[in-house]
Amino acid sequence: MIAIVEAARAGLFGRPHWPANLLAGLVVGVVSLPLSMAFAIASGVTPQQGLITAVVAGLIVAVLGGTRVQIAGPTGAFVAILSGITASHGRDGLLLAGLMAGALLILLSLARMGRAIRHVPPAVILGFTSGIGLVILANQLPAFLGLPAPPAAPFHVRTGRLLQSLPAAHLATTLLAGFSLLLMQYGPRLPGCSRIPGPLLAMVAATLVQAQFGFAGVRTIGDTYGAIAASWPAPTVPDASPARLLGLLPAALSIALLGALESLLAARVTDPRHDGNQELLAQGLANIAAPLFGGLAASGALGRTATSVRMGATSPLAGITHAVVLLLILLVLGPLAARVPMCALAAILVGVSWHLMELPKLQTTLRTAPTIEVVALLVTYGLTLYANLVIAVGAGVAVALLGRRSHRLTGN
């Protein structure tokens, strides 16, 4: 079932439904603006590539997806995987891995794996999302504090080096980042700001502060990447030699698995009518198309999808509007993004990572869940930090299944 066809048959494209869906698309487009740029930069590519991803993936998933309300684009959970691919294989390798992941998602759709999310234990999902959140936090603290990024190393080694470098933190950068983080979290509570998304408020305010005071040593997007061109790139195909395809296969598997889990989880939470197999097909097509224009891996974004639903979205018109809004921003306002401080985007990602870690839920699960679920969570969490997502989820599911089997055999 293609959701846009089902929504049309249900009359959801009639004029009475336009205002709510157009408003939802506008709001979530604005919410996606700073997030898309921040996720791209954290993945090792330009902010423009993040916006391109949100436009291409958002449009394809809205038109061809299996849920009426899904909002797709780059997500925080991908950052830990994509930044590692960029460091090991370069930006061209990152694009090729995303394209390969798209093909794998289509294969999962053809294999009718759209309901597979139901078989992944909640403890495993919590384990890898919390682990990814911690990885993002550790990776963004150097930019938050104005420190050089530590070289590639095991998680505990990088963290140790970061702690040792704390005395060298850049004061102005740290203060501006802290100001941005506070605005992101609490700014919408200020009088007159309740309707402004926290990430957008943080990004705009930090940009204005830096433009006004010009703190020395605070780096901006323009300092790092140059101006963002107000144009749409021509499609290009990454080099796909057999050796390179084989070398990127584990990374592509990680991207496909995470994309499937995130997209199906968002669909299950926000649209009970969704068709999981059609959703995987649309996500696969989006991940093939986005890299051709320089975009990243993408998936359904639960936070943005939930925001769209809260604003009244009932049909794919909201997702289409979200993509169009971002396209217009890229083509008209793109050059202004060069003034955004890098530490403000790092602060946005620190806020995202904190939500991903779900510390209250993590603590509750560790205290109250059955022992085997705790073990599955900890195995998934640790392997997310020190191995990769495919191994982490596979091992976590295996532990949970073995525990259930043992429970049935013993009758306890």
Coordinates of C-alpha atoms in Angstrom, one line a residue:
M1 CA 0.0 0.0 0.0
I2 CA 1.4 3.4 -1.1
A3 CA 0.3 5.8 1.6
I4 CA -0.3 8.7 -0.8
V5 CA -2.7 6.6 -2.8
E6 CA -4.5 5.4 0.3
A7 CA -4.7 9.0 1.7
A8 CA -6.1 10.3 -1.6
R9 CA -8.8 7.6 -1.5
A10 CA -9.6 8.6 2.0
G11 CA -10.1 12.2 0.9
L12 CA -7.2 13.6 2.9
F13 CA -6.1 15.8 0.0
G14 CA -9.3 17.8 0.0
R15 CA -9.2 21.5 0.8
P16 CA -10.3 21.2 4.4
H17 CA -7.1 19.2 5.1
W18 CA -4.8 21.7 3.4
P19 CA -4.2 24.2 6.3
A20 CA -3.2 21.7 8.9
N21 CA -0.9 19.7 6.6
L22 CA 0.7 22.8 5.1
L23 CA 1.4 24.3 8.5
A24 CA 2.8 21.0 9.8
G25 CA 5.1 20.7 6.8
L26 CA 6.3 24.3 7.3
V27 CA 7.0 23.8 11.0
V28 CA 8.8 20.5 10.5
G29 CA 10.8 22.0 7.6
V30 CA 12.0 24.7 9.9
V31 CA 12.8 22.2 12.6
S32 CA 14.8 20.1 10.1
L33 CA 16.9 23.0 9.0
P34 CA 19.5 23.2 11.8
L35 CA 19.3 19.4 12.5
S36 CA 20.1 18.5 8.9
M37 CA 23.1 20.8 8.8
A38 CA 24.3 19.6 12.2
F39 CA 24.0 15.9 11.3
A40 CA 25.9 16.4 8.1
I41 CA 28.7 18.3 9.7
A42 CA 29.0 15.7 12.4
S43 CA 29.2 13.0 9.7
G44 CA 32.2 14.7 8.1
V45 CA 30.5 16.4 5.1
T46 CA 29.1 19.9 4.3
P47 CA 25.9 21.3 5.8
Q48 CA 24.6 21.6 2.2
Q49 CA 24.7 17.9 1.9
G50 CA 22.5 17.5 4.9
L51 CA 19.9 19.8 3.4
I52 CA 20.0 17.9 0.1
T53 CA 19.4 14.7 2.0
A54 CA 16.4 16.1 3.7
V55 CA 14.9 17.4 0.5
V56 CA 15.5 14.2 -1.6
A57 CA 14.7 11.6 1.1
G58 CA 11.8 13.7 2.5
L59 CA 10.1 14.0 -0.9
I60 CA 10.6 10.4 -2.0
V61 CA 9.4 8.9 1.3
A62 CA 6.4 11.2 1.4
V63 CA 5.3 10.2 -2.1
L64 CA 6.2 6.5 -2.1
G65 CA 6.3 5.5 1.5
G66 CA 4.0 3.2 3.4
T67 CA 2.9 5.7 6.1
R68 CA 0.8 8.8 5.7
V69 CA 2.9 11.0 8.0
Q70 CA 6.5 9.9 7.9
I71 CA 9.2 12.7 7.8
A72 CA 12.5 11.4 6.4
G73 CA 16.0 12.9 6.4
P74 CA 19.4 12.6 8.1
T75 CA 19.1 11.6 11.7
G76 CA 21.3 11.7 14.8
A77 CA 21.5 7.9 15.1
F78 CA 23.4 7.7 11.8
V79 CA 26.1 10.1 12.9
A80 CA 28.3 7.6 14.7
I81 CA 28.2 5.2 11.7
L82 CA 28.7 7.8 9.0
S83 CA 31.5 9.8 10.7
G84 CA 33.5 6.5 10.9
I85 CA 32.9 5.7 7.2
T86 CA 34.0 9.2 6.2
A87 CA 37.2 8.9 8.3
S88 CA 38.0 5.5 6.8
H89 CA 36.7 5.8 3.2
G90 CA 36.4 9.5 2.5
R91 CA 33.3 11.4 1.4
D92 CA 33.0 9.4 -1.9
G93 CA 33.0 6.2 0.1
L94 CA 30.3 7.6 2.4
L95 CA 28.1 8.3 -0.7
L96 CA 28.7 4.8 -2.1
A97 CA 27.9 3.1 1.3
G98 CA 24.6 5.0 1.4
L99 CA 23.7 4.0 -2.1
M100 CA 24.5 0.3 -1.3
A101 CA 22.4 0.6 1.9
G102 CA 19.5 1.8 -0.3
A103 CA 19.8 -1.4 -2.5
L104 CA 19.8 -3.5 0.7
L105 CA 16.7 -1.8 2.0
I106 CA 14.9 -2.6 -1.2
L107 CA 16.0 -6.3 -0.8
L108 CA 14.6 -6.2 2.7
S109 CA 11.3 -4.9 1.3
L110 CA 11.1 -7.6 -1.4
A111 CA 11.8 -10.2 1.3
R112 CA 8.8 -8.9 3.2
M113 CA 10.8 -7.8 6.3
G114 CA 8.5 -4.8 7.1
R115 CA 7.3 -6.3 10.3
A116 CA 10.7 -7.3 11.6
I117 CA 10.8 -4.4 14.0
R118 CA 8.3 -6.4 16.1
H119 CA 10.8 -9.1 16.8
V120 CA 13.6 -6.8 18.1
P121 CA 13.3 -6.7 21.9
P122 CA 12.8 -3.2 23.4
A123 CA 15.9 -3.7 25.5
V124 CA 18.0 -4.1 22.4
I125 CA 16.6 -1.0 20.8
L126 CA 17.3 1.0 24.0
G127 CA 20.8 -0.4 24.1
F128 CA 21.8 0.7 20.7
T129 CA 20.0 4.1 20.8
S130 CA 21.6 4.9 24.2
G131 CA 25.0 3.7 22.9
I132 CA 24.7 5.9 19.8
G133 CA 23.7 8.8 21.9
L134 CA 26.9 8.4 24.0
V135 CA 29.1 8.2 20.9
I136 CA 27.6 11.4 19.5
L137 CA 28.1 13.2 22.8
A138 CA 31.7 12.2 23.0
N139 CA 32.3 13.1 19.3
Q140 CA 30.7 16.6 19.6
L141 CA 32.3 17.7 22.9
P142 CA 35.5 18.9 21.2
A143 CA 33.6 21.2 18.9
F144 CA 31.4 22.3 21.8
L145 CA 34.6 23.2 23.8
G146 CA 36.6 24.6 20.9
L147 CA 39.1 21.7 21.0
P148 CA 40.7 19.8 18.2
A149 CA 39.0 16.5 17.5
P150 CA 41.1 13.6 19.0
P151 CA 42.5 11.1 16.5
A152 CA 40.6 7.9 15.7
A153 CA 40.9 5.4 18.6
P154 CA 38.8 3.0 20.7
F155 CA 36.0 4.8 22.5
H156 CA 37.6 4.8 26.0
V157 CA 40.9 6.1 24.5
R158 CA 39.2 9.0 22.7
T159 CA 37.3 9.8 25.8
G160 CA 40.5 9.8 27.9
R161 CA 42.3 12.1 25.5
L162 CA 39.3 14.5 25.5
L163 CA 39.3 14.6 29.3
Q164 CA 43.0 15.4 29.3
S165 CA 42.5 18.3 26.9
L166 CA 39.8 20.0 28.9
P167 CA 42.1 22.6 30.4
A168 CA 42.7 23.9 26.9
A169 CA 39.0 24.5 26.1
H170 CA 38.3 27.8 24.3
L171 CA 36.4 30.0 26.7
A172 CA 34.3 32.0 24.1
T173 CA 33.4 28.9 22.1
T174 CA 32.4 27.0 25.2
L175 CA 30.2 29.9 26.5
L176 CA 28.5 30.4 23.2
A177 CA 27.9 26.6 22.9
G178 CA 26.5 26.5 26.4
F179 CA 24.2 29.5 25.6
S180 CA 23.0 27.6 22.5
L181 CA 22.3 24.4 24.4
L182 CA 20.3 26.3 27.1
L183 CA 18.3 28.0 24.4
M184 CA 17.6 24.8 22.6
Q185 CA 16.4 23.1 25.7
Y186 CA 14.6 26.0 27.4
G187 CA 14.2 28.8 24.9
P188 CA 10.7 27.7 23.8
R189 CA 9.5 28.3 27.3
L190 CA 10.4 32.0 27.1
P191 CA 7.5 34.5 26.4
G192 CA 6.8 34.8 22.7
C193 CA 9.1 31.9 21.8
S194 CA 6.8 28.9 22.5
R195 CA 6.2 28.3 18.7
I196 CA 9.9 28.5 17.8
P197 CA 11.7 25.2 17.6
G198 CA 14.5 25.0 20.1
P199 CA 17.2 24.0 17.6
L200 CA 16.3 26.9 15.3
L201 CA 16.2 29.4 18.2
A202 CA 19.6 28.3 19.3
M203 CA 21.2 28.4 15.9
V204 CA 19.8 31.9 15.0
A205 CA 20.6 33.4 18.4
A206 CA 24.1 32.1 18.4
T207 CA 24.7 33.4 14.9
L208 CA 23.4 36.9 15.8
V209 CA 25.6 37.0 19.0
Q210 CA 28.7 36.0 17.1
A211 CA 27.9 38.4 14.3
Q212 CA 27.5 41.2 16.8
F213 CA 30.5 40.6 19.0
G214 CA 32.9 38.7 16.7
F215 CA 34.5 36.6 19.4
A216 CA 38.0 35.6 18.3
G217 CA 38.6 31.9 17.8
V218 CA 34.9 31.0 17.4
R219 CA 34.7 29.1 14.1
T220 CA 31.7 29.4 11.7
I221 CA 30.5 27.2 8.9
G222 CA 32.1 29.7 6.5
D223 CA 35.5 29.4 8.2
T224 CA 35.3 25.6 7.9
Y225 CA 33.5 24.9 4.6
G226 CA 33.3 28.2 2.8
A227 CA 30.0 29.6 1.5
I228 CA 27.1 27.4 0.8
A229 CA 26.1 27.6 -2.9
A230 CA 22.5 28.6 -3.5
S231 CA 22.1 26.0 -6.2
W232 CA 21.2 22.3 -6.7
P233 CA 24.1 20.0 -7.6
A234 CA 24.2 17.8 -10.8
P235 CA 23.9 14.1 -10.1
T236 CA 27.1 12.1 -10.0
V237 CA 27.8 8.3 -9.5
P238 CA 30.5 7.4 -7.0
D239 CA 33.3 5.1 -8.1
A240 CA 32.0 1.5 -7.5
S241 CA 34.8 -0.9 -8.2
P242 CA 34.3 -4.5 -6.9
A243 CA 37.0 -4.1 -4.3
R244 CA 35.5 -0.9 -3.0
L245 CA 32.0 -2.4 -2.9
L246 CA 33.3 -5.4 -0.8
G247 CA 35.2 -3.1 1.6
L248 CA 32.1 -1.0 2.2
L249 CA 29.6 -3.8 2.6
P250 CA 29.8 -4.0 6.4
A251 CA 29.2 -0.2 6.6
A252 CA 26.3 -0.5 4.2
L253 CA 24.8 -3.3 6.2
S254 CA 25.0 -1.1 9.3
I255 CA 23.3 1.8 7.5
A256 CA 20.5 -0.4 6.1
L257 CA 19.8 -2.0 9.5
L258 CA 19.7 1.2 11.4
G259 CA 17.6 2.9 8.6
A260 CA 15.1 0.0 8.7
L261 CA 14.8 0.0 12.5
E262 CA 14.4 3.8 12.7
S263 CA 11.9 4.1 9.9
L264 CA 9.8 1.1 11.0
L265 CA 9.8 2.3 14.6
A266 CA 8.7 5.8 13.6
A267 CA 6.0 4.3 11.4
R268 CA 4.7 2.0 14.1
V269 CA 4.6 4.8 16.7
T270 CA 2.9 7.5 14.5
D271 CA 0.8 5.6 11.9
P272 CA -1.0 2.4 12.9
R273 CA -2.1 1.9 9.3
H274 CA 1.4 1.8 7.9
D275 CA 2.7 -0.7 5.4
G276 CA 6.2 -1.7 6.6
N277 CA 7.3 -3.3 3.3
Q278 CA 6.3 -0.3 1.3
E279 CA 8.1 1.9 3.8
L280 CA 11.3 0.0 3.4
L281 CA 11.0 0.2 -0.4
A282 CA 10.6 4.0 -0.2
Q283 CA 13.5 4.3 2.2
G284 CA 15.6 2.2 -0.2
L285 CA 14.8 4.4 -3.1
A286 CA 15.5 7.5 -1.0
N287 CA 18.9 6.2 0.0
I288 CA 19.8 5.4 -3.6
A289 CA 18.7 8.9 -4.9
A290 CA 20.2 11.1 -2.1
P291 CA 23.8 10.0 -2.6
L292 CA 23.6 10.7 -6.4
F293 CA 23.2 14.4 -5.4
G294 CA 25.8 14.3 -2.7
G295 CA 23.3 13.4 0.1
L296 CA 23.8 11.2 3.1
A297 CA 22.0 8.1 4.4
A298 CA 18.5 8.9 5.6
S299 CA 15.6 7.3 7.4
G300 CA 12.3 8.1 9.0
A301 CA 12.9 10.6 11.9
L302 CA 10.7 9.8 14.8
G303 CA 11.1 13.2 16.5
R304 CA 10.3 15.2 13.3
T305 CA 7.5 12.8 12.4
A306 CA 5.9 13.2 15.8
T307 CA 6.2 17.0 15.6
S308 CA 4.4 16.9 12.2
V309 CA 1.6 14.8 13.7
R310 CA 1.3 17.1 16.7
M311 CA 0.9 20.1 14.3
G312 CA -2.0 18.3 12.6
A313 CA -0.5 16.3 9.8
T314 CA -2.8 13.7 8.4
S315 CA -1.4 13.0 4.9
P316 CA 1.8 13.0 2.8
L317 CA 1.2 16.6 2.0
A318 CA 3.0 17.6 5.2
G319 CA 6.1 15.6 4.2
I320 CA 6.0 17.0 0.7
T321 CA 5.7 20.6 2.1
H322 CA 8.6 19.9 4.5
A323 CA 10.9 19.0 1.5
V324 CA 9.8 22.0 -0.5
V325 CA 10.4 24.4 2.4
L326 CA 14.0 23.1 2.8
L327 CA 14.6 23.3 -0.9
L328 CA 13.5 26.9 -1.0
I329 CA 15.7 27.7 2.1
L330 CA 18.7 26.1 0.4
L331 CA 18.2 27.9 -2.9
V332 CA 17.4 31.3 -1.3
L333 CA 19.0 31.5 2.1
G334 CA 21.9 29.0 1.7
P335 CA 24.7 31.6 1.7
L336 CA 23.6 33.0 5.1
A337 CA 24.4 29.7 6.7
A338 CA 28.1 30.5 6.4
R339 CA 27.7 32.7 9.5
V340 CA 26.4 30.0 11.8
P341 CA 29.0 29.1 14.6
M342 CA 30.1 25.5 14.5
C343 CA 29.8 25.3 18.3
A344 CA 26.1 26.1 18.0
L345 CA 25.5 23.1 15.8
A346 CA 27.6 21.0 18.2
A347 CA 25.4 22.2 21.0
I348 CA 22.3 21.1 19.0
L349 CA 23.9 17.6 18.6
V350 CA 24.7 17.5 22.3
G351 CA 21.1 18.1 23.0
V352 CA 20.0 15.4 20.5
S353 CA 22.5 12.9 22.0
W354 CA 21.1 13.5 25.5
H355 CA 17.6 12.6 24.3
L356 CA 19.0 9.5 22.5
M357 CA 20.7 8.2 25.6
E358 CA 17.3 8.1 27.5
L359 CA 19.0 8.0 30.8
P360 CA 15.8 7.7 33.0
K361 CA 14.5 4.8 30.9
L362 CA 17.9 3.2 30.9
Q363 CA 18.2 3.4 34.7
T364 CA 14.6 2.0 35.1
T365 CA 15.3 -0.9 32.8
L366 CA 18.6 -1.8 34.5
R367 CA 16.8 -1.7 37.9
T368 CA 13.5 -3.5 37.1
A369 CA 13.8 -5.6 33.9
P370 CA 14.4 -9.3 34.0
T371 CA 18.1 -10.3 34.1
I372 CA 18.2 -11.6 30.5
E373 CA 16.9 -8.3 29.2
V374 CA 19.5 -6.4 31.2
V375 CA 22.2 -8.6 29.8
A376 CA 20.9 -8.1 26.2
L377 CA 20.8 -4.3 26.8
L378 CA 24.4 -4.2 28.1
V379 CA 25.7 -6.4 25.3
T380 CA 24.1 -4.2 22.7
Y381 CA 25.3 -1.1 24.5
G382 CA 28.9 -2.2 24.7
L383 CA 29.1 -3.5 21.2
T384 CA 27.6 -0.3 19.9
L385 CA 30.5 1.6 21.5
Y386 CA 33.3 -0.9 20.5
A387 CA 32.1 -2.8 17.4
N388 CA 29.3 -1.9 14.9
L389 CA 25.5 -1.7 14.8
V390 CA 25.0 -5.0 13.0
I391 CA 27.1 -7.0 15.5
A392 CA 25.5 -5.1 18.4
V393 CA 21.9 -5.7 17.4
G394 CA 22.6 -9.3 16.3
A395 CA 24.3 -10.1 19.6
G396 CA 21.6 -8.4 21.6
V397 CA 18.8 -10.2 19.8
A398 CA 20.6 -13.5 20.1
V399 CA 21.1 -13.1 23.9
A400 CA 17.4 -12.2 24.3
L401 CA 16.2 -15.2 22.2
L402 CA 18.5 -17.6 24.1
G403 CA 17.2 -16.2 27.4
R404 CA 13.6 -16.7 26.3
R405 CA 14.3 -20.3 25.1
S406 CA 16.0 -21.1 28.4
H407 CA 13.1 -19.6 30.2
R408 CA 10.6 -21.9 28.3
L409 CA 12.8 -25.0 28.8
T410 CA 13.2 -24.5 32.5
G411 CA 9.6 -23.4 33.0
N412 CA 10.6 -20.5 35.1

